[in-house]
Amino acid sequence: MQRITILGATGSIGASTLDVLARHPDRYSVYALSAHGRVEELADACRRFKPARAVVGSADAAGRLAQLLAGLDIQVDHGEQALCEIASSPDTDTVMAAIVGAAGLAPTLAAARAGKKVLLANKEALVMSGQLFMDAVREHRATLLPIDSEHNAIFQSLPASYARDPQAAGVARILLTASGGPFLQRAVETLEAVTPEEACKHPNWVMGRKISVDSATMMNKGLEVIEAHWLFGAAPELIEVVIHPQSVIHSMVSYTDGSVLAQLGNPDMRTPIAHALAFPERIASGVPQLDLTEMAALQFHRPDFERFPCLALAFEALRAGGTAPSLLNAANEVAVQSFLDREIGFRDIDRVIAQVMEAVPHGPASSIEAVLAQDARARAAARSVIARLRA
Ligand code: NAD
Ligand code: MG
């Protein structure tokens, strides 16, 4: 029996994970679940999956959850320390890291330092801490499996020997596919007027609001380029973004001999979740089999960096290295939230990020403390850029 902790159990990835787990009660038990504020939803999941522990964001939320769970033997806690505990406890084997944003860094890192099997959805944690995170995985012999559909596809398209000997694998390019989001065809000059509702309406995937906006700006793909760099030790020039609006091919690896290996499937996150949970075995995920004869033509083209300046900013941050990706990530988180709160326009998101990257010097990412300090500086700088934009 594999014992699972889900960080971010009430989110889109959290719900898909619970859906897969419910199909295999003989293989998996739930040790702990976390949520930030959605106490009723977490209480429902606790009643269904009977974890030993549940963690929420505040004392007030913990009080409400404890009341809802009265009579059940579930320890309720709140705050970052408790998240780190449920991620690193000897009573859990596998941690699904599905908190959105920088808030997931500390518990995801705690899971890696405790040598857990870490299923990584929380790409922002890796973007921020890059080398430090990968070092922790190696040093503590954690197992890191990508949940992001593209990275899971790349992982599936690489040979098992890749981690031991990447040179011998003969990888020529990593082809990271991107749907292009809801604004792939929309006239560029109308992008200023995009509303949060339009930005969150993704053509192929149903996801949380932050990643939906990231998909609309293509910052999501930018973060994924950085994620791929760390997960697969790939130089920036080895990673190519390919627009593929149908989201049937989830990514590809091309090899020096001319072969291209791809992973295909219906766009449903339960496939990569089931893959990572059972790896190296396979289990049913609830996702219908792909019927290629039902498929319209599959299209591929190059991304337009002028339509999607966030993608260019992410490549710049990756090339700059050090704490530049954590600057990018923090400025993006603040700008996206401000857009969702209707304080700034859609195109202001890339303006805020560019100005923060210009204004705040980056340095070496020598420790998690340095990364977090940079994150705090970038957030403060982003807030003052936003204040200027709104003045
Ligand atoms: P979501 O907004 O649906 O859920 C986020 C979860 O994190 C919720 O359970 C919420 O309670 C928790 N949370 C939010 N803020 C928190 C905080 N400050 N402290 C602690 N917990 C907090 O997001 P999602 O779409 O499930 O995405 C989760 C992560 O997975 C993101 O990093 C995203 O980029 C990544 N991801 C998502 C998808 C997808 O299809 N949804 C695909 C690939 C990668
Ligand atoms: Mg993805």
JSON list of N, CA, C and O and ligand atoms in Angstrom, two decimals, residues 7-14 34-38 83 97-101 103 121-124 147-150 205-211 220 224 269, ligand 1:
[
{"chain": "A", "resi": 7, "resn": "LEU", "atom": "N", "xyz": [-0.68, 17.82, -1.40]},
{"chain": "A", "resi": 7, "resn": "LEU", "atom": "CA", "xyz": [-0.60, 19.25, -1.09]},
{"chain": "A", "resi": 7, "resn": "LEU", "atom": "C", "xyz": [-1.44, 19.97, -2.13]},
{"chain": "A", "resi": 7, "resn": "LEU", "atom": "O", "xyz": [-1.15, 19.88, -3.32]},
{"chain": "A", "resi": 8, "resn": "GLY", "atom": "N", "xyz": [-2.50, 20.65, -1.70]},
{"chain": "A", "resi": 8, "resn": "GLY", "atom": "CA", "xyz": [-3.37, 21.32, -2.67]},
{"chain": "A", "resi": 8, "resn": "GLY", "atom": "C", "xyz": [-4.47, 20.38, -3.16]},
{"chain": "A", "resi": 8, "resn": "GLY", "atom": "O", "xyz": [-4.75, 20.29, -4.36]},
{"chain": "A", "resi": 9, "resn": "ALA", "atom": "N", "xyz": [-5.10, 19.68, -2.21]},
{"chain": "A", "resi": 9, "resn": "ALA", "atom": "CA", "xyz": [-6.07, 18.63, -2.56]},
{"chain": "A", "resi": 9, "resn": "ALA", "atom": "C", "xyz": [-7.36, 19.18, -3.15]},
{"chain": "A", "resi": 9, "resn": "ALA", "atom": "O", "xyz": [-8.10, 18.46, -3.82]},
{"chain": "A", "resi": 10, "resn": "THR", "atom": "N", "xyz": [-7.66, 20.47, -2.91]},
{"chain": "A", "resi": 10, "resn": "THR", "atom": "CA", "xyz": [-8.94, 21.02, -3.40]},
{"chain": "A", "resi": 10, "resn": "THR", "atom": "C", "xyz": [-8.80, 21.67, -4.77]},
{"chain": "A", "resi": 10, "resn": "THR", "atom": "O", "xyz": [-9.79, 22.17, -5.31]},
{"chain": "A", "resi": 11, "resn": "GLY", "atom": "N", "xyz": [-7.60, 21.67, -5.33]},
{"chain": "A", "resi": 11, "resn": "GLY", "atom": "CA", "xyz": [-7.41, 22.30, -6.64]},
{"chain": "A", "resi": 11, "resn": "GLY", "atom": "C", "xyz": [-7.78, 21.36, -7.77]},
{"chain": "A", "resi": 11, "resn": "GLY", "atom": "O", "xyz": [-8.27, 20.24, -7.55]},
{"chain": "A", "resi": 12, "resn": "SER", "atom": "N", "xyz": [-7.52, 21.83, -8.98]},
{"chain": "A", "resi": 12, "resn": "SER", "atom": "CA", "xyz": [-7.82, 21.06, -10.16]},
{"chain": "A", "resi": 12, "resn": "SER", "atom": "C", "xyz": [-6.98, 19.77, -10.20]},
{"chain": "A", "resi": 12, "resn": "SER", "atom": "O", "xyz": [-7.51, 18.67, -10.41]},
{"chain": "A", "resi": 13, "resn": "ILE", "atom": "N", "xyz": [-5.67, 19.89, -9.96]},
{"chain": "A", "resi": 13, "resn": "ILE", "atom": "CA", "xyz": [-4.81, 18.70, -9.92]},
{"chain": "A", "resi": 13, "resn": "ILE", "atom": "C", "xyz": [-5.16, 17.82, -8.72]},
{"chain": "A", "resi": 13, "resn": "ILE", "atom": "O", "xyz": [-5.19, 16.59, -8.82]},
{"chain": "A", "resi": 14, "resn": "GLY", "atom": "N", "xyz": [-5.42, 18.45, -7.58]},
{"chain": "A", "resi": 14, "resn": "GLY", "atom": "CA", "xyz": [-5.79, 17.70, -6.38]},
{"chain": "A", "resi": 14, "resn": "GLY", "atom": "C", "xyz": [-7.03, 16.84, -6.64]},
{"chain": "A", "resi": 14, "resn": "GLY", "atom": "O", "xyz": [-7.05, 15.64, -6.31]},
{"chain": "A", "resi": 34, "resn": "SER", "atom": "N", "xyz": [-4.19, 18.70, 2.04]},
{"chain": "A", "resi": 34, "resn": "SER", "atom": "CA", "xyz": [-4.14, 20.11, 2.40]},
{"chain": "A", "resi": 34, "resn": "SER", "atom": "C", "xyz": [-4.98, 20.95, 1.46]},
{"chain": "A", "resi": 34, "resn": "SER", "atom": "O", "xyz": [-5.23, 20.56, 0.31]},
{"chain": "A", "resi": 35, "resn": "ALA", "atom": "N", "xyz": [-5.43, 22.09, 1.97]},
{"chain": "A", "resi": 35, "resn": "ALA", "atom": "CA", "xyz": [-6.13, 23.10, 1.17]},
{"chain": "A", "resi": 35, "resn": "ALA", "atom": "C", "xyz": [-5.83, 24.44, 1.79]},
{"chain": "A", "resi": 35, "resn": "ALA", "atom": "O", "xyz": [-5.38, 24.51, 2.93]},
{"chain": "A", "resi": 36, "resn": "HIS", "atom": "N", "xyz": [-6.08, 25.51, 1.04]},
{"chain": "A", "resi": 36, "resn": "HIS", "atom": "CA", "xyz": [-5.82, 26.83, 1.62]},
{"chain": "A", "resi": 36, "resn": "HIS", "atom": "C", "xyz": [-7.05, 27.34, 2.34]},
{"chain": "A", "resi": 36, "resn": "HIS", "atom": "O", "xyz": [-7.06, 27.43, 3.57]},
{"chain": "A", "resi": 37, "resn": "GLY", "atom": "N", "xyz": [-8.10, 27.62, 1.59]},
{"chain": "A", "resi": 37, "resn": "GLY", "atom": "CA", "xyz": [-9.29, 28.20, 2.22]},
{"chain": "A", "resi": 37, "resn": "GLY", "atom": "C", "xyz": [-10.58, 27.42, 2.01]},
{"chain": "A", "resi": 37, "resn": "GLY", "atom": "O", "xyz": [-11.55, 27.61, 2.74]},
{"chain": "A", "resi": 38, "resn": "ARG", "atom": "N", "xyz": [-10.61, 26.52, 1.03]},
{"chain": "A", "resi": 38, "resn": "ARG", "atom": "CA", "xyz": [-11.87, 25.83, 0.71]},
{"chain": "A", "resi": 38, "resn": "ARG", "atom": "C", "xyz": [-12.14, 24.69, 1.69]},
{"chain": "A", "resi": 38, "resn": "ARG", "atom": "O", "xyz": [-11.94, 23.52, 1.39]},
{"chain": "A", "resi": 83, "resn": "LEU", "atom": "N", "xyz": [2.40, 22.00, 6.77]},
{"chain": "A", "resi": 83, "resn": "LEU", "atom": "CA", "xyz": [2.51, 21.49, 5.38]},
{"chain": "A", "resi": 83, "resn": "LEU", "atom": "C", "xyz": [3.82, 20.73, 5.21]},
{"chain": "A", "resi": 83, "resn": "LEU", "atom": "O", "xyz": [3.87, 19.66, 4.59]},
{"chain": "A", "resi": 97, "resn": "ALA", "atom": "N", "xyz": [2.70, 17.27, -5.17]},
{"chain": "A", "resi": 97, "resn": "ALA", "atom": "CA", "xyz": [2.93, 18.70, -4.94]},
{"chain": "A", "resi": 97, "resn": "ALA", "atom": "C", "xyz": [2.05, 19.49, -5.88]},
{"chain": "A", "resi": 97, "resn": "ALA", "atom": "O", "xyz": [2.42, 19.74, -7.02]},
{"chain": "A", "resi": 98, "resn": "ALA", "atom": "N", "xyz": [0.85, 19.85, -5.42]},
{"chain": "A", "resi": 98, "resn": "ALA", "atom": "CA", "xyz": [-0.13, 20.50, -6.31]},
{"chain": "A", "resi": 98, "resn": "ALA", "atom": "C", "xyz": [-0.66, 21.80, -5.72]},
{"chain": "A", "resi": 98, "resn": "ALA", "atom": "O", "xyz": [-1.78, 22.22, -6.02]},
{"chain": "A", "resi": 99, "resn": "ILE", "atom": "N", "xyz": [0.16, 22.45, -4.89]},
{"chain": "A", "resi": 99, "resn": "ILE", "atom": "CA", "xyz": [-0.16, 23.83, -4.47]},
{"chain": "A", "resi": 99, "resn": "ILE", "atom": "C", "xyz": [0.23, 24.72, -5.64]},
{"chain": "A", "resi": 99, "resn": "ILE", "atom": "O", "xyz": [1.18, 24.44, -6.36]},
{"chain": "A", "resi": 100, "resn": "VAL", "atom": "N", "xyz": [-0.50, 25.82, -5.84]},
{"chain": "A", "resi": 100, "resn": "VAL", "atom": "CA", "xyz": [-0.15, 26.73, -6.93]},
{"chain": "A", "resi": 100, "resn": "VAL", "atom": "C", "xyz": [0.80, 27.81, -6.42]},
{"chain": "A", "resi": 100, "resn": "VAL", "atom": "O", "xyz": [0.62, 28.33, -5.32]},
{"chain": "A", "resi": 101, "resn": "GLY", "atom": "N", "xyz": [1.87, 28.06, -7.19]},
{"chain": "A", "resi": 101, "resn": "GLY", "atom": "CA", "xyz": [2.74, 29.20, -6.91]},
{"chain": "A", "resi": 101, "resn": "GLY", "atom": "C", "xyz": [3.82, 28.94, -5.88]},
{"chain": "A", "resi": 101, "resn": "GLY", "atom": "O", "xyz": [4.06, 27.81, -5.44]},
{"chain": "A", "resi": 103, "resn": "ALA", "atom": "N", "xyz": [3.98, 29.46, -2.87]},
{"chain": "A", "resi": 103, "resn": "ALA", "atom": "CA", "xyz": [3.53, 28.92, -1.58]},
{"chain": "A", "resi": 103, "resn": "ALA", "atom": "C", "xyz": [3.85, 27.43, -1.47]},
{"chain": "A", "resi": 103, "resn": "ALA", "atom": "O", "xyz": [3.93, 26.90, -0.36]},
{"chain": "A", "resi": 121, "resn": "ALA", "atom": "N", "xyz": [3.61, 18.80, -9.67]},
{"chain": "A", "resi": 121, "resn": "ALA", "atom": "CA", "xyz": [2.75, 19.64, -10.51]},
{"chain": "A", "resi": 121, "resn": "ALA", "atom": "C", "xyz": [3.14, 21.11, -10.32]},
{"chain": "A", "resi": 121, "resn": "ALA", "atom": "O", "xyz": [3.08, 21.89, -11.25]},
{"chain": "A", "resi": 122, "resn": "ASN", "atom": "N", "xyz": [3.54, 21.45, -9.11]},
{"chain": "A", "resi": 122, "resn": "ASN", "atom": "CA", "xyz": [3.85, 22.82, -8.69]},
{"chain": "A", "resi": 122, "resn": "ASN", "atom": "C", "xyz": [5.15, 23.31, -9.37]},
{"chain": "A", "resi": 122, "resn": "ASN", "atom": "O", "xyz": [6.20, 23.41, -8.76]},
{"chain": "A", "resi": 123, "resn": "LYS", "atom": "N", "xyz": [5.03, 23.64, -10.68]},
{"chain": "A", "resi": 123, "resn": "LYS", "atom": "CA", "xyz": [6.23, 24.00, -11.45]},
{"chain": "A", "resi": 123, "resn": "LYS", "atom": "C", "xyz": [6.92, 25.23, -10.89]},
{"chain": "A", "resi": 123, "resn": "LYS", "atom": "O", "xyz": [8.14, 25.37, -11.01]},
{"chain": "A", "resi": 124, "resn": "GLU", "atom": "N", "xyz": [6.14, 26.15, -10.27]},
{"chain": "A", "resi": 124, "resn": "GLU", "atom": "CA", "xyz": [6.74, 27.39, -9.76]},
{"chain": "A", "resi": 124, "resn": "GLU", "atom": "C", "xyz": [7.83, 27.08, -8.73]},
{"chain": "A", "resi": 124, "resn": "GLU", "atom": "O", "xyz": [8.83, 27.80, -8.65]},
{"chain": "A", "resi": 147, "resn": "ILE", "atom": "N", "xyz": [4.46, 15.79, -13.30]},
{"chain": "A", "resi": 147, "resn": "ILE", "atom": "CA", "xyz": [3.02, 15.70, -13.53]},
{"chain": "A", "resi": 147, "resn": "ILE", "atom": "C", "xyz": [2.59, 16.61, -14.68]},
{"chain": "A", "resi": 147, "resn": "ILE", "atom": "O", "xyz": [1.65, 16.31, -15.42]},
{"chain": "A", "resi": 148, "resn": "ASP", "atom": "N", "xyz": [3.27, 17.74, -14.83]},
{"chain": "A", "resi": 148, "resn": "ASP", "atom": "CA", "xyz": [2.97, 18.63, -15.95]},
{"chain": "A", "resi": 148, "resn": "ASP", "atom": "C", "xyz": [2.91, 17.76, -17.20]},
{"chain": "A", "resi": 148, "resn": "ASP", "atom": "O", "xyz": [3.84, 16.97, -17.45]},
{"chain": "A", "resi": 149, "resn": "SER", "atom": "N", "xyz": [1.85, 17.88, -18.00]},
{"chain": "A", "resi": 149, "resn": "SER", "atom": "CA", "xyz": [1.62, 16.89, -19.07]},
{"chain": "A", "resi": 149, "resn": "SER", "atom": "C", "xyz": [2.79, 16.85, -20.06]},
{"chain": "A", "resi": 149, "resn": "SER", "atom": "O", "xyz": [3.18, 15.76, -20.51]},
{"chain": "A", "resi": 150, "resn": "GLU", "atom": "N", "xyz": [3.37, 18.02, -20.37]},
{"chain": "A", "resi": 150, "resn": "GLU", "atom": "CA", "xyz": [4.48, 18.08, -21.32]},
{"chain": "A", "resi": 150, "resn": "GLU", "atom": "C", "xyz": [5.70, 17.34, -20.77]},
{"chain": "A", "resi": 150, "resn": "GLU", "atom": "O", "xyz": [6.34, 16.57, -21.48]},
{"chain": "A", "resi": 205, "resn": "TRP", "atom": "N", "xyz": [-8.05, 22.52, -21.89]},
{"chain": "A", "resi": 205, "resn": "TRP", "atom": "CA", "xyz": [-7.84, 22.03, -20.52]},
{"chain": "A", "resi": 205, "resn": "TRP", "atom": "C", "xyz": [-8.70, 22.82, -19.54]},
{"chain": "A", "resi": 205, "resn": "TRP", "atom": "O", "xyz": [-8.87, 24.03, -19.70]},
{"chain": "A", "resi": 206, "resn": "VAL", "atom": "N", "xyz": [-9.20, 22.14, -18.51]},
{"chain": "A", "resi": 206, "resn": "VAL", "atom": "CA", "xyz": [-9.87, 22.83, -17.40]},
{"chain": "A", "resi": 206, "resn": "VAL", "atom": "C", "xyz": [-8.88, 22.87, -16.25]},
{"chain": "A", "resi": 206, "resn": "VAL", "atom": "O", "xyz": [-8.44, 21.83, -15.76]},
{"chain": "A", "resi": 207, "resn": "MET", "atom": "N", "xyz": [-8.50, 24.09, -15.80]},
{"chain": "A", "resi": 207, "resn": "MET", "atom": "CA", "xyz": [-7.42, 24.20, -14.81]},
{"chain": "A", "resi": 207, "resn": "MET", "atom": "C", "xyz": [-7.74, 25.31, -13.82]},
{"chain": "A", "resi": 207, "resn": "MET", "atom": "O", "xyz": [-8.70, 26.05, -14.00]},
{"chain": "A", "resi": 208, "resn": "GLY", "atom": "N", "xyz": [-6.88, 25.45, -12.80]},
{"chain": "A", "resi": 208, "resn": "GLY", "atom": "CA", "xyz": [-7.03, 26.55, -11.85]},
{"chain": "A", "resi": 208, "resn": "GLY", "atom": "C", "xyz": [-6.86, 27.89, -12.57]},
{"chain": "A", "resi": 208, "resn": "GLY", "atom": "O", "xyz": [-6.37, 27.95, -13.70]},
{"chain": "A", "resi": 209, "resn": "ARG", "atom": "N", "xyz": [-7.28, 29.00, -11.89]},
{"chain": "A", "resi": 209, "resn": "ARG", "atom": "CA", "xyz": [-7.30, 30.30, -12.56]},
{"chain": "A", "resi": 209, "resn": "ARG", "atom": "C", "xyz": [-5.90, 30.84, -12.87]},
{"chain": "A", "resi": 209, "resn": "ARG", "atom": "O", "xyz": [-5.68, 31.43, -13.92]},
{"chain": "A", "resi": 210, "resn": "LYS", "atom": "N", "xyz": [-4.95, 30.63, -11.98]},
{"chain": "A", "resi": 210, "resn": "LYS", "atom": "CA", "xyz": [-3.62, 31.20, -12.21]},
{"chain": "A", "resi": 210, "resn": "LYS", "atom": "C", "xyz": [-2.97, 30.56, -13.43]},
{"chain": "A", "resi": 210, "resn": "LYS", "atom": "O", "xyz": [-2.49, 31.26, -14.34]},
{"chain": "A", "resi": 211, "resn": "ILE", "atom": "N", "xyz": [-2.97, 29.23, -13.50]},
{"chain": "A", "resi": 211, "resn": "ILE", "atom": "CA", "xyz": [-2.34, 28.57, -14.66]},
{"chain": "A", "resi": 211, "resn": "ILE", "atom": "C", "xyz": [-3.13, 28.85, -15.93]},
{"chain": "A", "resi": 211, "resn": "ILE", "atom": "O", "xyz": [-2.56, 28.91, -17.02]},
{"chain": "A", "resi": 220, "resn": "ASN", "atom": "N", "xyz": [2.93, 30.28, -18.98]},
{"chain": "A", "resi": 220, "resn": "ASN", "atom": "CA", "xyz": [2.95, 28.87, -18.58]},
{"chain": "A", "resi": 220, "resn": "ASN", "atom": "C", "xyz": [4.01, 28.11, -19.36]},
{"chain": "A", "resi": 220, "resn": "ASN", "atom": "O", "xyz": [4.78, 27.33, -18.79]},
{"chain": "A", "resi": 224, "resn": "GLU", "atom": "N", "xyz": [7.45, 26.40, -18.15]},
{"chain": "A", "resi": 224, "resn": "GLU", "atom": "CA", "xyz": [7.70, 24.99, -18.49]},
{"chain": "A", "resi": 224, "resn": "GLU", "atom": "C", "xyz": [9.05, 24.80, -19.19]},
{"chain": "A", "resi": 224, "resn": "GLU", "atom": "O", "xyz": [9.67, 23.73, -19.05]},
{"chain": "A", "resi": 269, "resn": "MET", "atom": "N", "xyz": [-5.56, 15.48, -17.21]},
{"chain": "A", "resi": 269, "resn": "MET", "atom": "CA", "xyz": [-4.41, 15.36, -16.32]},
{"chain": "A", "resi": 269, "resn": "MET", "atom": "C", "xyz": [-4.38, 14.04, -15.55]},
{"chain": "A", "resi": 269, "resn": "MET", "atom": "O", "xyz": [-3.38, 13.70, -14.94]},
{"chain": "B", "resi": 1, "resn": "NAD", "atom": "P1", "xyz": [-5.81, 25.38, -8.32]},
{"chain": "B", "resi": 1, "resn": "NAD", "atom": "O1", "xyz": [-5.87, 26.85, -8.14]},
{"chain": "B", "resi": 1, "resn": "NAD", "atom": "O2", "xyz": [-6.97, 24.66, -8.90]},
{"chain": "B", "resi": 1, "resn": "NAD", "atom": "O3", "xyz": [-5.47, 24.70, -6.89]},
{"chain": "B", "resi": 1, "resn": "NAD", "atom": "C1", "xyz": [-4.43, 25.15, -6.09]},
{"chain": "B", "resi": 1, "resn": "NAD", "atom": "C2", "xyz": [-4.38, 24.39, -4.76]},
{"chain": "B", "resi": 1, "resn": "NAD", "atom": "O4", "xyz": [-3.38, 25.03, -3.94]},
{"chain": "B", "resi": 1, "resn": "NAD", "atom": "C3", "xyz": [-5.69, 24.44, -3.96]},
{"chain": "B", "resi": 1, "resn": "NAD", "atom": "O5", "xyz": [-5.87, 23.21, -3.27]},
{"chain": "B", "resi": 1, "resn": "NAD", "atom": "C4", "xyz": [-5.45, 25.56, -2.96]},
{"chain": "B", "resi": 1, "resn": "NAD", "atom": "O6", "xyz": [-6.17, 25.38, -1.75]},
{"chain": "B", "resi": 1, "resn": "NAD", "atom": "C5", "xyz": [-3.96, 25.46, -2.70]},
{"chain": "B", "resi": 1, "resn": "NAD", "atom": "N1", "xyz": [-3.37, 26.76, -2.37]},
{"chain": "B", "resi": 1, "resn": "NAD", "atom": "C6", "xyz": [-3.55, 27.93, -3.02]},
{"chain": "B", "resi": 1, "resn": "NAD", "atom": "N2", "xyz": [-2.84, 28.92, -2.42]},
{"chain": "B", "resi": 1, "resn": "NAD", "atom": "C7", "xyz": [-2.20, 28.35, -1.38]},
{"chain": "B", "resi": 1, "resn": "NAD", "atom": "C8", "xyz": [-1.33, 28.86, -0.36]},
{"chain": "B", "resi": 1, "resn": "NAD", "atom": "N3", "xyz": [-0.97, 30.16, -0.31]},
{"chain": "B", "resi": 1, "resn": "NAD", "atom": "N4", "xyz": [-0.88, 27.99, 0.56]},
{"chain": "B", "resi": 1, "resn": "NAD", "atom": "C9", "xyz": [-1.21, 26.69, 0.53]},
{"chain": "B", "resi": 1, "resn": "NAD", "atom": "N5", "xyz": [-2.04, 26.16, -0.39]},
{"chain": "B", "resi": 1, "resn": "NAD", "atom": "C10", "xyz": [-2.53, 26.98, -1.34]},
{"chain": "B", "resi": 1, "resn": "NAD", "atom": "O7", "xyz": [-4.48, 25.08, -9.17]},
{"chain": "B", "resi": 1, "resn": "NAD", "atom": "P2", "xyz": [-4.19, 23.86, -10.15]},
{"chain": "B", "resi": 1, "resn": "NAD", "atom": "O8", "xyz": [-4.68, 24.19, -11.51]},
{"chain": "B", "resi": 1, "resn": "NAD", "atom": "O9", "xyz": [-4.60, 22.57, -9.52]},
{"chain": "B", "resi": 1, "resn": "NAD", "atom": "O10", "xyz": [-2.59, 23.93, -10.24]},
{"chain": "B", "resi": 1, "resn": "NAD", "atom": "C11", "xyz": [-1.76, 23.48, -9.17]},
{"chain": "B", "resi": 1, "resn": "NAD", "atom": "C12", "xyz": [-0.32, 23.43, -9.67]},
{"chain": "B", "resi": 1, "resn": "NAD", "atom": "O11", "xyz": [-0.24, 22.46, -10.70]},
{"chain": "B", "resi": 1, "resn": "NAD", "atom": "C13", "xyz": [0.16, 24.75, -10.28]},
{"chain": "B", "resi": 1, "resn": "NAD", "atom": "O12", "xyz": [1.51, 24.93, -9.97]},
{"chain": "B", "resi": 1, "resn": "NAD", "atom": "C14", "xyz": [-0.01, 24.53, -11.78]},
{"chain": "B", "resi": 1, "resn": "NAD", "atom": "O13", "xyz": [0.91, 25.28, -12.54]},
{"chain": "B", "resi": 1, "resn": "NAD", "atom": "C15", "xyz": [0.28, 23.04, -11.89]},
{"chain": "B", "resi": 1, "resn": "NAD", "atom": "N6", "xyz": [-0.33, 22.39, -13.05]},
{"chain": "B", "resi": 1, "resn": "NAD", "atom": "C16", "xyz": [-1.69, 22.36, -13.17]},
{"chain": "B", "resi": 1, "resn": "NAD", "atom": "C17", "xyz": [-2.29, 21.76, -14.29]},
{"chain": "B", "resi": 1, "resn": "NAD", "atom": "C18", "xyz": [-3.79, 21.69, -14.42]},
{"chain": "B", "resi": 1, "resn": "NAD", "atom": "O14", "xyz": [-4.28, 21.05, -15.36]},
{"chain": "B", "resi": 1, "resn": "NAD", "atom": "N7", "xyz": [-4.58, 22.27, -13.54]},
{"chain": "B", "resi": 1, "resn": "NAD", "atom": "C19", "xyz": [-1.48, 21.21, -15.29]},
{"chain": "B", "resi": 1, "resn": "NAD", "atom": "C20", "xyz": [-0.09, 21.26, -15.13]},
{"chain": "B", "resi": 1, "resn": "NAD", "atom": "C21", "xyz": [0.47, 21.85, -14.00]}
]
